[in-house]
């Protein structure tokens, strides 16, 4: 089987000459092992996702939210995956593929540290040496994840260029890869980058909707009316949507971070949001043509979100294409709404969601009337990693439903 590198006008392979051999080798491996299941690759992937990852994961009816919204709300519980988020589906798939390709070393970038943590876990599990590139600003902000990566035996390489965040970390990882392609695989963290990454990462994450589509039919004898997932780069989104794309009666909503505002400050080069599907323009970033937050000169702008995992100026090319085709509806909710939804899900259902995930529930809270009778929301991850941020941000705002967090502030930071 072979694959097309484009989704409409998006996608492609915009990489320097030095990376082309690596990209070609990877494309060949993707087609043979993932698409054609050569040497039983996909069977081993599924088996490890069951035994190490804990799949299949439940599709749970949310009793309190269903009553509150007078809508049947079902939760796909990716927060129960080993590591606490959907990221392992991709990290384990790619590290296993690297083994099949005969590679001996794993590298990855990380922003908030979630992808780095998942990659470090997968590399330890499969006995591969692993190095993670992380901006020094992010290292300072996300210390617990740095400890997790190191504890799993990974090296963490600080990136000091630019703002020291995700964009620079990706560039630095690509530079390493260009030097080391012979023995190294680069595990990219979302459905972004040059072909075959967007298709390959989607295929690993598609376990989410493969299970959910069967589970909802078992439970309701029908397909859902709507499916919601938050979108940063869009990997949990594509994983949750993939097996529903052909079901025309199912509406798909990609919920982006509206941040503090949808307007931009061109002078400062800042977009106070990460809503690239809703407000972005076409351009090239990290090897692919896609929708990007950029100013009128085509400069990539800094993004913002209260949730670090959604804070990225680009988005996966397939998702951008599905939006242009009208198959996926791009929507967004702001920081305040996401924080309220964080508290709502925690109090009503006993599930503390990741702040990324809380965006999808913010949309549900505001728009449940228009979503039909049955809705599935992807719970992309759990929120333990966000508690410090939530304590800080909740204290700074006037939210309707937040508990009193002041006791934590009195104790002081750093205890989590
Ligand atoms: C990383 C992350 C996201 C955003 O990444 P996508 O590629 O857009 O899925 C969303 N939710 C959680 C819990 C994450 O860790």
CSV table of C-alpha atoms and ligand atoms in Angstrom, one decimal, residues 84-87 114-115 189-191 230-237 309-310 354 356-357 380-382 385, ligand 1:
chain,number,residue,atom,x,y,z
A,84,UNK,CA,-2.5,9.6,32.1
A,85,UNK,CA,-3.1,10.9,28.6
A,86,UNK,CA,-3.6,9.7,25.0
A,87,UNK,CA,0.1,10.5,24.2
A,114,UNK,CA,3.7,15.3,28.4
A,115,UNK,CA,5.0,13.9,25.1
A,189,UNK,CA,4.5,14.4,19.4
A,190,UNK,CA,1.3,15.1,17.3
A,191,UNK,CA,-0.2,14.8,13.9
A,230,UNK,CA,-9.8,19.4,22.1
A,231,UNK,CA,-7.2,20.4,19.5
A,232,UNK,CA,-3.7,21.5,20.0
A,233,UNK,CA,-1.6,19.8,17.2
A,234,UNK,CA,-4.7,17.6,16.9
A,235,UNK,CA,-3.6,14.1,17.7
A,236,UNK,CA,-6.3,13.2,20.2
A,237,UNK,CA,-8.7,15.0,17.9
A,309,UNK,CA,-0.5,21.3,25.6
A,310,UNK,CA,-2.7,23.4,23.3
A,354,UNK,CA,-6.3,18.0,32.0
A,356,UNK,CA,-6.5,20.7,27.5
A,357,UNK,CA,-9.4,18.3,27.9
A,380,UNK,CA,-7.7,13.2,26.4
A,381,UNK,CA,-5.9,13.2,29.8
A,382,UNK,CA,-6.1,13.6,33.5
A,385,UNK,CA,-0.2,17.8,36.2
B,1,LIG,C1,-0.7,17.1,24.5
B,1,LIG,C2,-2.1,17.0,24.9
B,1,LIG,C3,-3.2,17.6,24.1
B,1,LIG,C4,-2.9,18.3,22.9
B,1,LIG,O1,-2.3,17.5,21.9
B,1,LIG,P1,-3.1,17.0,20.6
B,1,LIG,O2,-2.0,16.6,19.7
B,1,LIG,O3,-3.9,18.2,20.1
B,1,LIG,O4,-4.0,15.9,21.0
B,1,LIG,C5,-4.5,17.4,24.6
B,1,LIG,N1,-4.8,16.8,25.7
B,1,LIG,C6,-3.8,16.3,26.6
B,1,LIG,C7,-4.2,15.7,27.8
B,1,LIG,C8,-2.5,16.4,26.2
B,1,LIG,O5,-1.5,15.9,27.0
